[in-house]
mmCIF file of C-alpha atoms in Angstrom:
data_model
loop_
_atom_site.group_PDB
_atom_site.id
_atom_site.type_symbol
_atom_site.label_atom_id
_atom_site.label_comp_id
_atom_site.label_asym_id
_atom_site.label_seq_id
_atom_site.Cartn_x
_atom_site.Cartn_y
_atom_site.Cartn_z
ATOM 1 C CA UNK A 29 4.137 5.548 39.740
ATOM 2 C CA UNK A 30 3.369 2.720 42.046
ATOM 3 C CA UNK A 31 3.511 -0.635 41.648
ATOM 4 C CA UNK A 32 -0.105 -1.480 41.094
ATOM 5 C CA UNK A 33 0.289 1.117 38.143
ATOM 6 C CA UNK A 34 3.782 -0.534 37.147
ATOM 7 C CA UNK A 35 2.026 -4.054 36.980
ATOM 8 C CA UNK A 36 -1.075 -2.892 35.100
ATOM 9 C CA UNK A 37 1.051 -1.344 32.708
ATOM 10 C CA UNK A 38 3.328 -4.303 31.925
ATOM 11 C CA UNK A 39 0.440 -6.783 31.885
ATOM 12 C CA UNK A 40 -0.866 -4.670 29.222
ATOM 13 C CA UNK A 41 1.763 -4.308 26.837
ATOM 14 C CA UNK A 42 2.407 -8.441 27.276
ATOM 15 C CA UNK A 43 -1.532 -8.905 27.177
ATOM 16 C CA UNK A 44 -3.159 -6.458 24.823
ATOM 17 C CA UNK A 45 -7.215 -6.994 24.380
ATOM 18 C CA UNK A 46 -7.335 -8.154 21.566
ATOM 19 C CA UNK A 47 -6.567 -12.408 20.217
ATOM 20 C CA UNK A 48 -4.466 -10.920 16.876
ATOM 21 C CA UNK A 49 -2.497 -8.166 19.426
ATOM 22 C CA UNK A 50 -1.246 -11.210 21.382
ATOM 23 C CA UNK A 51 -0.153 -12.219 18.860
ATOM 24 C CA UNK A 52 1.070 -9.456 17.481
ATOM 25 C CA UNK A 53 3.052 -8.875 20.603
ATOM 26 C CA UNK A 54 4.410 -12.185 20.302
ATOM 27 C CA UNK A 55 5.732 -12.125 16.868
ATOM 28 C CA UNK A 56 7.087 -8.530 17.540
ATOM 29 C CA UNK A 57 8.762 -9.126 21.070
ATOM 30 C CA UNK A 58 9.914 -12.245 20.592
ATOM 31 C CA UNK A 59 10.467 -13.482 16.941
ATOM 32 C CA UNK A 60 11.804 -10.089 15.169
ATOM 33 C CA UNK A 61 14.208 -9.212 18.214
ATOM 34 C CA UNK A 62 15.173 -12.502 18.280
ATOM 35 C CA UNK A 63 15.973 -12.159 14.381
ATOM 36 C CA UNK A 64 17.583 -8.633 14.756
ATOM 37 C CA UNK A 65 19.818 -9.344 17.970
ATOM 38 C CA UNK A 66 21.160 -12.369 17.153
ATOM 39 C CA UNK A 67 21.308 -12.795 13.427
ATOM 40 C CA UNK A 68 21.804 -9.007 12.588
ATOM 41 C CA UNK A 69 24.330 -9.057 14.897
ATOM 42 C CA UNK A 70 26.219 -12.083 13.121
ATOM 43 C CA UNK A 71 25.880 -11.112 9.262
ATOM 44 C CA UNK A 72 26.371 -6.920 10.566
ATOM 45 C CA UNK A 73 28.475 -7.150 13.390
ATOM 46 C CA UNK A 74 31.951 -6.890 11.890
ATOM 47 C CA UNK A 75 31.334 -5.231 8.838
ATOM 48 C CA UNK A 76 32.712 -1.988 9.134
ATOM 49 C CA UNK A 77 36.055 -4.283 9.487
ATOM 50 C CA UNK A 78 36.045 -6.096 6.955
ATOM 51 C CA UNK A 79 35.007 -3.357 4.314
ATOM 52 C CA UNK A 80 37.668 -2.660 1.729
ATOM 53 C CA UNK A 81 38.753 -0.259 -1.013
ATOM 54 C CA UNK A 82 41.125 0.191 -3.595
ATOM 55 C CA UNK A 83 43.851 1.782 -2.501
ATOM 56 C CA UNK A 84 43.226 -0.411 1.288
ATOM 57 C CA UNK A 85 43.888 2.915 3.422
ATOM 58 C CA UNK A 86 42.531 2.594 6.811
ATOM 59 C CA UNK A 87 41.208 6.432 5.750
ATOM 60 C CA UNK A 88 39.964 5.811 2.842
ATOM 61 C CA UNK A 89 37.967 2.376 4.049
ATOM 62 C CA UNK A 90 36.709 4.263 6.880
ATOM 63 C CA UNK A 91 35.958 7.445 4.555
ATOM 64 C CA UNK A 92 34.262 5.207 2.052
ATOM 65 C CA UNK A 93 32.452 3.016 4.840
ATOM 66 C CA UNK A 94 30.595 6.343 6.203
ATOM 67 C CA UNK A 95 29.655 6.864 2.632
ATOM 68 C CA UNK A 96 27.862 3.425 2.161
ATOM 69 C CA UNK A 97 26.564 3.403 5.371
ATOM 70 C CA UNK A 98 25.111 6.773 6.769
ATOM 71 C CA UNK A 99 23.307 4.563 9.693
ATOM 72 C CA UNK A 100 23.947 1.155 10.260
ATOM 73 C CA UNK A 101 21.120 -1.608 9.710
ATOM 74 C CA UNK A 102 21.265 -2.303 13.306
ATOM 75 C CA UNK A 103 20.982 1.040 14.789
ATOM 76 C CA UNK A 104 18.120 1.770 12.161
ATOM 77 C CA UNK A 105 16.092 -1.210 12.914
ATOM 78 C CA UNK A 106 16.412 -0.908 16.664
ATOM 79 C CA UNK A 107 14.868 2.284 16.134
ATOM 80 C CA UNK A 108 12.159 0.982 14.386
ATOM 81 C CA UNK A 109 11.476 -1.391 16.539
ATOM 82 C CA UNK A 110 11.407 1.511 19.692
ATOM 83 C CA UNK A 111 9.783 4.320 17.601
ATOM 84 C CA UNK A 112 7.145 1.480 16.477
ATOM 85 C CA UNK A 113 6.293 0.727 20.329
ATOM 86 C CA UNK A 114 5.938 3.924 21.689
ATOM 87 C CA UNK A 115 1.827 4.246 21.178
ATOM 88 C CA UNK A 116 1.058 0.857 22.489
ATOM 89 C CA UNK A 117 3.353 2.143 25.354
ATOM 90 C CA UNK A 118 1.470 5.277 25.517
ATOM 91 C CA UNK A 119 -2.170 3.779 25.283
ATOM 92 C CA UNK A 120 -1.467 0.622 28.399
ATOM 93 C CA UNK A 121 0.524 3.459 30.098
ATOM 94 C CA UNK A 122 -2.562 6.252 29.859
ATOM 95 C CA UNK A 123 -5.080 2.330 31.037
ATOM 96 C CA UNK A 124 -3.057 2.043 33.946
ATOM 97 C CA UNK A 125 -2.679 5.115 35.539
ATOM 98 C CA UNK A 126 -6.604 5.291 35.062
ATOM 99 C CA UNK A 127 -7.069 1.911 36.133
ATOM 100 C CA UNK A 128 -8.609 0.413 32.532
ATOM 101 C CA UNK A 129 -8.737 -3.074 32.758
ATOM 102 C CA UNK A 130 -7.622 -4.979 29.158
ATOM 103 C CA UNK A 131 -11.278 -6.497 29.278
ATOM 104 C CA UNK A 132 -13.054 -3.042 29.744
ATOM 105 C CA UNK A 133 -11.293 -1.543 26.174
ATOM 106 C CA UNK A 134 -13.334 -3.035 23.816
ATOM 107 C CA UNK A 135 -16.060 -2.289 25.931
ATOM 108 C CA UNK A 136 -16.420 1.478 26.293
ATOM 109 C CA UNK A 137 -16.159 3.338 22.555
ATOM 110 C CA UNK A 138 -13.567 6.488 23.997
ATOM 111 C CA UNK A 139 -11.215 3.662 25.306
ATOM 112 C CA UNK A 140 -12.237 1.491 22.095
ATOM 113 C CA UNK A 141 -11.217 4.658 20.070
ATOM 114 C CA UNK A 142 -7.996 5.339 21.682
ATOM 115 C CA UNK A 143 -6.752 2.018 21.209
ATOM 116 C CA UNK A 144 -7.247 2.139 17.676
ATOM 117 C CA UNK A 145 -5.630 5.399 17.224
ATOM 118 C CA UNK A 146 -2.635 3.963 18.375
ATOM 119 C CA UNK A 147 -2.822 0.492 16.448
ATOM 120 C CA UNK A 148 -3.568 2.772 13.348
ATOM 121 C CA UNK A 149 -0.437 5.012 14.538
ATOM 122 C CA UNK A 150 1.486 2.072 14.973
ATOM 123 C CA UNK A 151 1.042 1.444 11.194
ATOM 124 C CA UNK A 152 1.648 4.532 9.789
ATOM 125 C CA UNK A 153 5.349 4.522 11.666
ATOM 126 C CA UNK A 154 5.769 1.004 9.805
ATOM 127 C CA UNK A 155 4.745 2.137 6.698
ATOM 128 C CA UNK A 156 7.159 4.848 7.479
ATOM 129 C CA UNK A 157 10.224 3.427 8.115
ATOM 130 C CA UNK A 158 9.641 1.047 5.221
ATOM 131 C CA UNK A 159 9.870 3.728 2.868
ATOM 132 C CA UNK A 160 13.042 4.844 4.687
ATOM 133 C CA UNK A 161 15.065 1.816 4.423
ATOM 134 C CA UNK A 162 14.032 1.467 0.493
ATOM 135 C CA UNK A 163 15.765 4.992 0.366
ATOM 136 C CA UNK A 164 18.633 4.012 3.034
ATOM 137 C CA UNK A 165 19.624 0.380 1.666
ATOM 138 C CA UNK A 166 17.751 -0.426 -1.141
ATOM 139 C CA UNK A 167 16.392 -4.515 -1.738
ATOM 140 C CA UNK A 168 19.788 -5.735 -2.697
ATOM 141 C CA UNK A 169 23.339 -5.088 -1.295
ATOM 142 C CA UNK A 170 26.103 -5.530 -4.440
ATOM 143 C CA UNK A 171 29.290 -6.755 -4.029
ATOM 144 C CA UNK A 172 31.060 -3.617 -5.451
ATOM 145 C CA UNK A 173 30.629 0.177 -3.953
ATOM 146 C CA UNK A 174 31.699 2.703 -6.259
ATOM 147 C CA UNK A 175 32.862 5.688 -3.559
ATOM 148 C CA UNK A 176 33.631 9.469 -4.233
ATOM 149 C CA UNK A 177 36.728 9.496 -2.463
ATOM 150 C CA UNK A 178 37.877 12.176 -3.989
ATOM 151 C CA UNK A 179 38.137 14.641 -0.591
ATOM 152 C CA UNK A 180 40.342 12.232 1.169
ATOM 153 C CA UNK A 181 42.716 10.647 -1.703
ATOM 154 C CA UNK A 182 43.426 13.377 -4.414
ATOM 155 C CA UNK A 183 45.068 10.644 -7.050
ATOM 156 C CA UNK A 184 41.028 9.221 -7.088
ATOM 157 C CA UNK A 185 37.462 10.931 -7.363
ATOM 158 C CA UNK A 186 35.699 7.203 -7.846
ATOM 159 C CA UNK A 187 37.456 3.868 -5.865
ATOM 160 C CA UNK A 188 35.788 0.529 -5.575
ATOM 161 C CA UNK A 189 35.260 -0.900 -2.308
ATOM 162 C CA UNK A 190 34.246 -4.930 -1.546
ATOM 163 C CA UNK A 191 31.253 -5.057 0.530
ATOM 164 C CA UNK A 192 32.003 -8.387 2.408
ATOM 165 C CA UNK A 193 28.806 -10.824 2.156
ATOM 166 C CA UNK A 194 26.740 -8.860 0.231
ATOM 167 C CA UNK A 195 24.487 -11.661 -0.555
ATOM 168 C CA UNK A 196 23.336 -12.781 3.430
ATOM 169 C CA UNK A 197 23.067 -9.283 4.289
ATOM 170 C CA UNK A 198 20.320 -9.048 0.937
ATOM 171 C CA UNK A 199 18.325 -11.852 2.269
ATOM 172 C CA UNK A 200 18.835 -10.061 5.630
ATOM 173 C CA UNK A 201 17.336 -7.264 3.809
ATOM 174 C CA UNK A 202 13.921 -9.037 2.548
ATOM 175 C CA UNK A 203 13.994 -10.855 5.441
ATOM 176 C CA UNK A 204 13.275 -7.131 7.582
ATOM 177 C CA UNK A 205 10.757 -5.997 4.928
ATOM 178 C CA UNK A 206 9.118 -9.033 5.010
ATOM 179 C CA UNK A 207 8.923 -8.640 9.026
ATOM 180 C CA UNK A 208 7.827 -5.263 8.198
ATOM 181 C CA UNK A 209 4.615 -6.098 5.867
ATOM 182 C CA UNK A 210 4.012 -9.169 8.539
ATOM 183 C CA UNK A 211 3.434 -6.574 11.230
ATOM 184 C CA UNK A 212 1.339 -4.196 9.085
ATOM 185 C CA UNK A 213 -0.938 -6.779 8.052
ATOM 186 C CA UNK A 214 -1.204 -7.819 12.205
ATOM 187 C CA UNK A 215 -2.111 -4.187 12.832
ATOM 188 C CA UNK A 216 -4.846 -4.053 10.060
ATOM 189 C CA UNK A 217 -6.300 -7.062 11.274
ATOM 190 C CA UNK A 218 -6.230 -6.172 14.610
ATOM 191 C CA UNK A 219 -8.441 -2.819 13.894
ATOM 192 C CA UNK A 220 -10.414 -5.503 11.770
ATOM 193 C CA UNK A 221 -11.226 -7.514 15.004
ATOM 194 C CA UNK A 222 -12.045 -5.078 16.902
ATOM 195 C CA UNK A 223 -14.459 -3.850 14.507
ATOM 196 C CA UNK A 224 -16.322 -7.221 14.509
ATOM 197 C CA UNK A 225 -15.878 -6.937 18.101
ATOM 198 C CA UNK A 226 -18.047 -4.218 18.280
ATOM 199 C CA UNK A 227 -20.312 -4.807 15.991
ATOM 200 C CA UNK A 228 -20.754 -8.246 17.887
ATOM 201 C CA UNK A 229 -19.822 -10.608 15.016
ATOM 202 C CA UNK A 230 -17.338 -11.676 17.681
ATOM 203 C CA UNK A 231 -17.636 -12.631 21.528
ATOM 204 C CA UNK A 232 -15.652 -9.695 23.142
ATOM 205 C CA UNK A 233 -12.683 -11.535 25.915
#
């Protein structure tokens, strides 16, 4: 790819062509990274070390720490986050290897089309992974996990384990859904705009 293509490409994804996908881009890029690198990293990052059972076996903690968390909250929502920008990545990447200018999108209806298809992707993959971190953490951490330890210590079937800061990592929790609806509601009225767009209820860029 050369670099023409390169800089097309990356001036898309920063400068989609639509006012609410700017923005969009902004809140995504910048505020809900921000919120997952540095924040996530500071309520999630030592976790898995501070997790305790009864009896405190390094086995059993660890044992009992897989069982509470299958994936991590970090790993999961940097997946989102990827998974989530993959078609914008595909749509700019498919404009600048034809040489689609942002301005030209709303203009002819298969580019117009396209565009939307991937905004409209876009939400489904929210919607998505929504519904798998309801099933994956829930909308409140508790203080006490009850674990089925009984493979690893034979004197137990159920130990309790301390989940340390349960209560930041809940508002943690809300705090990703509520990121998650936020970005939904961008995408809808994104397709919204360009609709009016279109139908020239709006001045096209």
């Amino acid at each position: 790819m050369s670099p023409n293509y390169i800089r097309s490409f990356s001036e898309g994804c920063l400068r989609p062509p639509t006012v609410i996908g700017q923005f969009h881009t902004l809140f995504f890029g910048s505020i809900r990274m921000f919120f997952l690198g540095v924040l996530g990293f500071a309520v999630y990052g030592n976790e898995a070390l501070h997790f305790s059972c009864d009896p405190d076996k390094r086995e059993v903690n660890l044992f009992c720490y897989n069982q509470f968390r299958p994936i991590t909250p970090q790993v999961f929502w940097a997946l989102q986050l990827v998974i989530v920008l993959v078609p914008g990545a595909f749509f700019h990447l498919y404009a600048a290897c034809n040489s689609i200018k942002q301005e030209d999108i709303l203009q002819k209806s298969s580019y117009t089309g396209f565009y939307i298809f991937s905004v409209f992707l876009r939400i489904v993959l929210e919607v998505v992974a929504f519904w798998l971190q309801i099933q994956l953490f829930g909308f409140k951490v508790n203080a006490i996990y009850l674990c089925d330890v009984g493979a690893v210590e034979k004197k137990f079937n159920i130990t309790r384990c301390m989940v340390p800061e349960h209560f930041e990592k809940t508002i943690f929790l809300i705090a990703m859904y509520t990121f998650t609806v936020i970005t939904v509601i961008l995408c809808v009225a994104e397709i919204f705009e360009i609709s009016c767009r279109r139908l020239g209820f709006l001045k096209t860029q």
